[in-house]
Amino acid sequence: MNQILNESLRNVPPPPVLAEFEFDVSQSSETSSQTTYNFIKTSSNPSFTPQTDYSNMYGTSILVHNNMHDPLNYAMNMNDPSINSQSTQNFSYSNSQNLRNFSQSTVQPREVKNEIPFLPASPMTSRQKRKSRYQYSPTFLRKQASPIDGKKENIKMTPSMELFNFFKEKAEKGDVNATLAVANHYMNGSGTQQNVNEAVRLYQEAVDKGSVEALYQLGQCYQNGKGVIQNDAEAFRYYKLGAEKDHVESILSLGYCYFNGVGTPIDYHEAFLLYERATQHGDAYASFRLGLMYLIGQGVTKNDVEAFKYMQIALDRGYNLASINLGIFYLNGTGTPKNDQKAFEMFKVGSDHGLIKATEKLGECYLNGIGVQVDRIEGIRLLQIAARSGDVEACYNLATIYDYSDDVTVDPSQAVVLLQTAADARYKDATYLLALHYEEGNGVPVNYQKAIEYFSIAASQNITDAFYHLGLCYEFGQND
């Protein structure tokens, strides 16, 4: 419980909080020639305000999502619950305050005239009438639209195809935001066949027209080698250009480059200044990074009070991972007075948002009566949830309960499985306990060679008792 969450500072910034929208298609009637498409807000973004003007509604479109922006999967093996998904047909946008309702008019029916002016037309059969009505219906017109590359194909248009065609039509008229949106569609293969080379070309075109977002996207392409040869120096250059124009994602990415030496020498202080600048723009993840840097004293003088302050800011802005560190801060009195009740509350917040490490810490609180009345059943249940998700500390704690608690009776082999998982991750105490199981034949057959192997690892981790047991194994079981 006393170990501060060691989220590696070599992780990269997360994507901006995305707003999510469902795409709703409504028609006034069966024979109507007007089809309306509406964005329906599904996430809790307070900055989104529907308006009737749709001249700039396509703003900056779907961001390229890559390894650089997934710190939870790589650092904590978790999903960030602050990004909410409520629909199977979602379209995610950055800077969603520019999204607005819009309508797209379909092709109007061609006026039909008699070729012989003064002769009445021949009466139409029922079949001809049905065919005529179908030809001018929205369903028929939609099938005649151009889903991909202007080819007329009798296929059903999906909402992403409709959106791609809408942006492409605007882009062909020189709209820079639409050009960026089309590039994002090509990059992600949304509504059209994926074409990363075309996406890069359009990003460059958007940059030439003054798009700041396109600078960031080109930096992503060069950093990850998408549509271009991977080049960290070029990625750094584009991020720097975007940061000079106050683009928040570019500022974060430039901070990452300075921190990790991507395309430039490592400079922790410069990284700190960039994260501080992004924090001033209201970025939650940048606040979290500042808290870690103050906690460790990297790029800035170590300051626990400032670390606690920025962790709290990060949580207030919706970065839920900060709740784990805040819980540990309250538990240890780091940068704030010690408060077990607050620690419990912070771990509860994180657990409620699906953070496995928070669930493990919450289980420890229930087991030890930290900020809450002792409840061993609930504590063990929470540890089991965390252990099933691969949390190493949960595996170790649960194994010790199975081994040494009188009120829990389980097969010792279950403890061995848990200890093996923790030992494979080089969890310090797990290797020693696993060696004891092999030495004593508890849950596994006696195996002195295995015991020696794990006692040796434990000894290298400075566990004193491991040296004594190594001697016993060599004395009694070296020929096993």
XYZ file of C-alpha atoms in Angstrom:
480
model
C 0.000 0.000 0.000
C 2.973 2.278 0.447
C 4.263 2.015 -3.058
C 3.504 5.054 -5.191
C 1.956 4.096 -8.494
C 4.924 3.843 -10.807
C 3.364 4.901 -14.066
C 6.391 5.197 -16.330
C 7.097 8.716 -17.474
C 8.099 7.295 -20.823
C 4.499 6.844 -21.826
C 3.177 9.228 -24.369
C 0.249 11.635 -24.157
C -3.262 10.298 -24.576
C -5.675 11.422 -27.218
C -7.822 14.439 -26.418
C -11.172 13.624 -24.834
C -13.411 12.762 -27.744
C -17.048 13.636 -28.082
C -19.215 10.914 -29.564
C -22.176 11.257 -31.856
C -24.708 8.926 -33.376
C -25.600 9.463 -37.009
C -29.347 9.630 -37.468
C -31.001 9.444 -40.897
C -34.572 10.647 -41.080
C -36.937 10.978 -44.046
C -40.113 13.021 -44.204
C -42.045 10.499 -46.286
C -41.649 7.615 -48.691
C -41.611 9.833 -51.789
C -39.748 12.759 -50.265
C -36.713 14.027 -52.196
C -35.131 15.470 -49.050
C -33.099 13.360 -46.600
C -31.860 14.880 -43.331
C -28.806 13.755 -41.404
C -28.324 14.809 -37.806
C -25.561 14.412 -35.255
C -27.014 13.286 -31.931
C -24.730 13.993 -28.976
C -24.140 10.921 -26.774
C -21.220 11.979 -24.561
C -21.241 14.437 -21.691
C -19.271 17.239 -23.304
C -20.526 20.492 -21.775
C -18.876 22.546 -24.503
C -21.151 21.174 -27.245
C -24.002 23.484 -28.179
C -26.137 22.626 -31.239
C -26.581 25.525 -33.647
C -28.306 25.942 -36.959
C -25.316 27.296 -38.891
C -23.458 24.361 -40.445
C -20.926 26.240 -42.535
C -18.015 24.949 -40.433
C -19.572 21.911 -38.808
C -17.003 19.450 -40.086
C -14.203 21.257 -38.220
C -11.391 18.818 -37.497
C -12.427 15.245 -38.022
C -11.420 11.814 -36.797
C -7.932 11.737 -35.281
C -5.400 9.055 -36.111
C -5.351 6.750 -33.073
C -2.081 4.903 -32.597
C 0.225 3.454 -29.990
C 1.553 6.892 -29.132
C -1.748 7.850 -27.576
C -2.756 4.848 -25.507
C -0.995 5.129 -22.144
C -3.569 3.065 -20.270
C -3.137 0.015 -22.490
C 0.649 0.204 -22.304
C 1.240 1.493 -18.780
C -1.693 0.117 -16.827
C -3.322 -2.368 -19.261
C -6.615 -0.587 -18.686
C -9.225 1.224 -20.737
C -9.944 4.841 -19.980
C -13.604 4.962 -19.014
C -13.767 8.730 -19.519
C -14.315 7.966 -23.196
C -17.892 6.742 -23.392
C -19.248 4.550 -26.188
C -22.993 4.266 -26.394
C -23.694 3.394 -29.990
C -22.558 0.940 -32.618
C -22.549 3.781 -35.153
C -20.289 6.442 -33.609
C -18.238 9.187 -35.166
C -15.560 10.732 -32.906
C -14.271 14.241 -33.381
C -11.811 16.555 -31.716
C -12.790 20.157 -31.058
C -16.393 19.015 -31.142
C -17.752 22.430 -30.270
C -17.638 23.175 -34.025
C -19.989 20.307 -34.857
C -23.420 21.419 -35.804
C -26.610 19.980 -37.282
C -26.679 19.925 -41.012
C -28.883 18.821 -43.898
C -27.889 17.341 -47.215
C -30.194 17.817 -50.147
C -30.502 14.942 -52.578
C -30.851 15.279 -56.316
C -34.219 16.709 -57.299
C -36.331 14.603 -59.705
C -35.881 15.554 -63.326
C -38.925 17.199 -64.830
C -40.554 14.819 -67.341
C -42.027 16.398 -70.477
C -44.015 14.880 -73.346
C -41.985 14.771 -76.554
C -45.140 15.528 -78.619
C -46.519 18.734 -77.071
C -50.228 18.503 -77.816
C -50.853 14.757 -77.557
C -51.833 13.318 -74.195
C -49.437 10.764 -72.735
C -50.398 7.103 -72.856
C -52.000 5.786 -69.663
C -49.379 4.177 -67.323
C -49.771 0.633 -66.144
C -49.633 -0.154 -62.401
C -46.142 -1.543 -62.801
C -44.961 1.614 -64.579
C -46.459 3.780 -61.833
C -44.644 1.807 -59.142
C -41.367 2.064 -61.067
C -41.827 5.789 -61.550
C -42.456 6.386 -57.868
C -39.412 4.277 -56.924
C -37.096 6.160 -59.313
C -37.740 9.438 -57.518
C -37.669 8.041 -53.985
C -34.802 8.754 -51.544
C -33.969 5.031 -51.473
C -33.389 4.948 -55.247
C -31.450 8.205 -55.265
C -29.231 6.989 -52.434
C -28.398 3.814 -54.354
C -27.447 5.926 -57.371
C -25.032 8.037 -55.296
C -21.286 7.533 -55.489
C -20.139 5.546 -52.451
C -16.469 5.179 -53.420
C -14.402 7.096 -55.973
C -17.428 8.277 -57.915
C -18.421 4.805 -59.126
C -22.140 4.172 -59.466
C -22.820 0.924 -57.670
C -26.119 -0.476 -56.544
C -25.031 -0.951 -52.918
C -26.477 0.264 -49.672
C -24.890 3.467 -48.433
C -23.673 3.381 -44.847
C -23.613 6.515 -42.676
C -19.804 6.637 -42.873
C -20.028 6.559 -46.687
C -22.559 9.379 -46.616
C -20.255 11.383 -44.381
C -17.207 10.691 -46.542
C -19.048 11.829 -49.684
C -20.286 14.955 -47.934
C -16.757 15.945 -46.893
C -15.279 15.016 -50.263
C -17.739 17.250 -52.098
C -16.810 20.157 -49.829
C -13.082 19.402 -50.148
C -13.298 19.527 -53.941
C -14.599 23.080 -53.555
C -11.477 24.047 -51.621
C -12.696 23.792 -48.036
C -9.608 23.152 -45.882
C -11.496 21.597 -42.955
C -13.266 19.197 -45.304
C -9.897 18.315 -46.859
C -8.634 17.392 -43.406
C -11.767 15.344 -42.734
C -11.382 13.402 -46.004
C -7.734 12.719 -45.137
C -8.828 11.273 -41.795
C -11.369 9.045 -43.549
C -8.658 7.739 -45.884
C -6.267 7.207 -42.974
C -8.826 5.190 -40.979
C -10.611 3.518 -43.900
C -13.904 5.030 -42.750
C -16.536 5.260 -45.467
C -13.961 4.455 -48.137
C -11.057 2.120 -48.810
C -8.059 2.873 -46.595
C -5.374 4.784 -48.447
C -2.654 6.167 -46.171
C -0.685 7.650 -49.076
C -3.708 9.688 -50.179
C -4.273 10.699 -46.558
C -0.728 12.057 -46.290
C -1.149 13.947 -49.569
C -4.348 15.550 -48.299
C -2.769 16.386 -44.935
C 0.013 18.184 -46.803
C -2.582 19.968 -48.925
C -4.398 21.052 -45.777
C -1.102 22.282 -44.266
C -0.467 24.338 -47.403
C -3.905 25.900 -46.869
C -3.080 26.808 -43.271
C -4.525 23.903 -41.235
C -2.837 23.611 -37.829
C -4.482 20.251 -37.091
C -2.913 18.856 -40.280
C 0.547 19.719 -38.919
C -0.127 17.471 -35.946
C -1.494 14.688 -38.157
C 1.582 14.802 -40.380
C 3.736 14.563 -37.263
C 1.800 11.427 -36.324
C 2.348 9.976 -39.787
C 6.109 10.537 -39.660
C 6.431 9.239 -36.103
C 4.540 6.024 -36.888
C 5.604 5.572 -40.518
C 2.088 5.755 -41.963
C 2.106 6.708 -45.636
C 5.685 7.978 -45.299
C 9.064 6.609 -44.244
C 9.315 6.739 -40.451
C 11.277 9.841 -39.483
C 11.422 11.104 -35.893
C 13.142 14.339 -36.901
C 10.298 15.208 -39.280
C 7.721 14.253 -36.640
C 9.456 16.585 -34.171
C 9.516 19.372 -36.771
C 5.785 19.157 -37.465
C 4.915 18.955 -33.765
C 7.020 22.041 -33.151
C 5.270 23.931 -35.951
C 1.900 22.974 -34.486
C 2.998 23.916 -30.958
C 4.147 27.325 -32.175
C 0.547 27.876 -33.289
C -0.772 26.815 -29.873
C -2.218 23.461 -30.965
C -2.677 21.478 -27.729
C -2.086 17.970 -29.129
C 1.088 19.225 -30.825
C 2.264 20.742 -27.533
C 1.713 17.406 -25.752
C 3.485 15.453 -28.481
C 6.397 17.878 -28.482
C 6.682 17.417 -24.720
C 6.815 13.666 -25.284
C 9.582 14.111 -27.847
C 11.697 16.178 -25.451
C 11.086 13.752 -22.599
C 11.993 10.632 -24.580
C 14.530 12.046 -27.027
C 12.396 11.517 -30.139
C 13.916 13.544 -32.963
C 15.754 15.726 -30.428
C 18.064 15.312 -27.396
C 16.327 14.555 -24.084
C 15.410 17.729 -22.197
C 13.232 17.094 -19.137
C 12.907 20.755 -18.243
C 11.641 21.627 -21.729
C 9.190 18.737 -21.506
C 8.011 20.073 -18.148
C 7.434 23.543 -19.618
C 5.413 22.105 -22.492
C 3.219 20.006 -20.179
C 2.729 23.094 -18.028
C 1.662 25.026 -21.112
C -0.809 22.316 -22.131
C -2.188 22.316 -18.590
C -2.896 26.019 -18.921
C -5.005 25.119 -21.943
C -7.079 22.828 -19.711
C -5.597 19.476 -20.744
C -6.198 16.809 -18.078
C -3.398 14.456 -19.078
C -0.831 17.262 -19.060
C -1.864 17.991 -15.455
C -1.300 14.327 -14.602
C 2.178 14.444 -16.156
C 3.045 17.561 -14.192
C 1.988 15.819 -10.992
C 4.318 12.900 -11.730
C 7.234 15.162 -12.599
C 6.802 17.136 -9.371
C 6.533 13.865 -7.438
C 9.769 12.458 -8.886
C 11.575 15.755 -9.287
C 12.238 15.314 -12.974
C 12.696 18.522 -14.956
C 11.664 20.478 -11.858
C 12.456 20.565 -8.142
C 10.659 17.758 -6.281
C 7.540 19.129 -4.576
C 4.936 16.782 -3.068
C 2.441 19.584 -2.488
C 2.545 20.581 -6.170
C 2.352 16.895 -7.145
C -0.836 16.495 -5.119
C -2.235 19.745 -6.533
C -1.816 18.729 -10.179
C -3.072 15.193 -9.566
C -6.243 16.712 -8.133
C -6.558 19.023 -11.141
C -6.166 16.042 -13.479
C -8.937 14.152 -11.682
C -11.210 17.195 -11.669
C -10.731 17.429 -15.431
C -11.736 13.813 -15.930
C -8.437 11.908 -15.992
C -9.512 9.073 -13.700
C -6.112 7.390 -13.453
C -5.101 10.239 -11.132
C -7.538 8.869 -8.514
C -5.129 5.992 -7.751
C -2.220 8.310 -7.026
C -4.435 10.594 -4.989
C -5.557 7.612 -2.917
C -1.930 6.685 -2.231
C -1.113 10.318 -1.421
C -3.914 10.405 1.177
C -2.847 7.004 2.517
C 0.769 8.076 3.051
C 0.243 11.765 3.727
C 2.161 12.783 0.602
C 1.605 16.463 -0.150
C -1.542 16.441 1.985
C -2.514 15.386 5.528
C -2.963 11.626 5.967
C -6.620 10.692 5.561
C -7.700 7.030 5.316
C -11.300 7.963 4.533
C -10.236 10.101 1.568
C -7.887 7.349 0.401
C -10.763 4.868 0.395
C -12.946 7.337 -1.531
C -10.273 7.884 -4.194
C -9.760 4.147 -4.712
C -13.539 3.756 -4.937
C -13.681 6.420 -7.666
C -11.027 4.634 -9.685
C -12.608 1.209 -9.191
C -16.014 2.514 -10.244
C -14.399 3.676 -13.494
C -12.940 0.233 -14.176
C -9.325 0.842 -13.141
C -7.943 -2.514 -12.009
C -5.188 -1.117 -9.791
C -7.809 0.946 -7.948
C -9.892 -2.212 -7.487
C -6.894 -3.971 -5.951
C -6.251 -1.059 -3.580
C -9.926 -0.942 -2.646
C -9.779 -4.650 -1.799
C -6.841 -3.981 0.542
C -8.863 -1.240 2.242
C -11.710 -3.673 2.944
C -9.313 -6.356 4.168
C -7.450 -4.038 6.527
C -10.219 -1.644 7.556
C -8.628 1.405 5.913
C -11.253 4.138 5.744
C -14.017 1.547 5.946
C -15.204 -1.227 8.249
C -13.366 -4.539 7.764
C -15.141 -6.772 5.258
C -12.973 -9.734 4.284
C -15.531 -11.219 1.908
C -15.729 -7.989 -0.093
C -11.968 -7.543 0.082
C -11.277 -11.022 -1.282
C -13.912 -10.565 -3.992
C -12.224 -7.360 -5.188
C -8.774 -8.978 -5.120
C -10.112 -11.862 -7.209
C -11.438 -9.395 -9.799
C -8.076 -7.641 -9.963
C -6.132 -10.924 -10.059
C -8.239 -12.247 -12.954
C -7.318 -9.075 -14.827
C -3.612 -9.783 -14.266
C -2.783 -7.322 -11.486
C 0.450 -8.708 -10.019
C 0.019 -7.260 -6.536
C -3.527 -8.672 -6.352
C -2.217 -12.125 -7.335
C 0.385 -12.009 -4.560
C -1.999 -10.716 -1.871
C -4.669 -13.259 -2.773
C -2.091 -16.092 -2.695
C -0.971 -15.108 0.807
C -4.603 -15.162 1.955
C -5.056 -18.644 0.478
C -1.820 -19.820 2.144
C -2.063 -18.343 5.615
C -5.665 -17.343 6.444
C -7.619 -19.736 8.648
C -10.988 -18.447 7.416
C -10.262 -19.288 3.769
C -9.949 -22.892 2.633
C -8.814 -23.453 -0.947
C -6.632 -25.914 -2.809
C -2.963 -24.867 -2.337
C -2.461 -25.304 -6.069
C -4.555 -22.139 -6.613
C -2.055 -20.180 -4.541
C 0.767 -21.659 -6.651
C -0.908 -20.440 -9.869
C -1.270 -16.931 -8.452
C 2.310 -16.867 -7.168
C 3.591 -18.110 -10.510
C 1.865 -15.186 -12.266
C 3.393 -12.706 -9.822
C 6.818 -14.367 -9.920
C 6.880 -14.287 -13.729
C 6.474 -10.522 -13.405
C 9.433 -10.524 -10.937
C 7.252 -9.373 -8.064
C 9.722 -9.381 -5.187
C 8.021 -11.437 -2.470
C 6.224 -13.790 -4.867
C 9.416 -15.515 -6.001
C 10.337 -16.356 -2.404
C 6.900 -17.778 -1.535
C 6.777 -19.771 -4.769
C 10.179 -21.268 -3.944
C 8.830 -22.332 -0.545
C 5.949 -24.170 -2.250
C 8.403 -26.123 -4.427
C 10.675 -26.827 -1.457
C 7.828 -28.084 0.766
C 5.685 -29.688 -1.965
C 2.723 -27.507 -1.026
C 0.277 -27.501 -3.950
C 2.966 -28.897 -6.265
C 5.309 -31.912 -6.157
C 8.580 -31.303 -4.328
C 11.088 -29.915 -6.817
C 14.385 -28.689 -5.392
C 15.673 -27.524 -8.748
C 12.683 -25.195 -9.107
C 13.063 -24.132 -5.495
C 16.734 -23.282 -6.071
C 15.819 -21.317 -9.188
C 13.287 -19.122 -7.363
C 15.300 -18.817 -4.140
C 18.196 -17.561 -6.276
C 15.974 -14.887 -7.783
C 14.707 -13.951 -4.324
C 18.278 -13.745 -3.031
C 19.177 -11.389 -5.881
C 16.276 -9.245 -4.663
C 17.913 -9.069 -1.226
C 15.421 -11.295 0.591
C 17.596 -12.536 3.476
C 15.707 -15.767 4.204
C 16.247 -16.888 0.621
C 19.965 -17.425 1.303
C 19.198 -19.799 4.187
C 16.768 -21.863 2.121
C 19.212 -21.990 -0.775
C 21.697 -23.664 1.521
C 19.098 -26.218 2.615
C 18.171 -27.029 -0.972
C 21.788 -27.527 -1.987
C 22.390 -29.702 1.099
C 19.367 -31.972 0.790
C 18.104 -31.765 -2.753
C 20.778 -30.748 -5.222
C 20.635 -34.153 -6.936
C 16.850 -34.124 -7.206
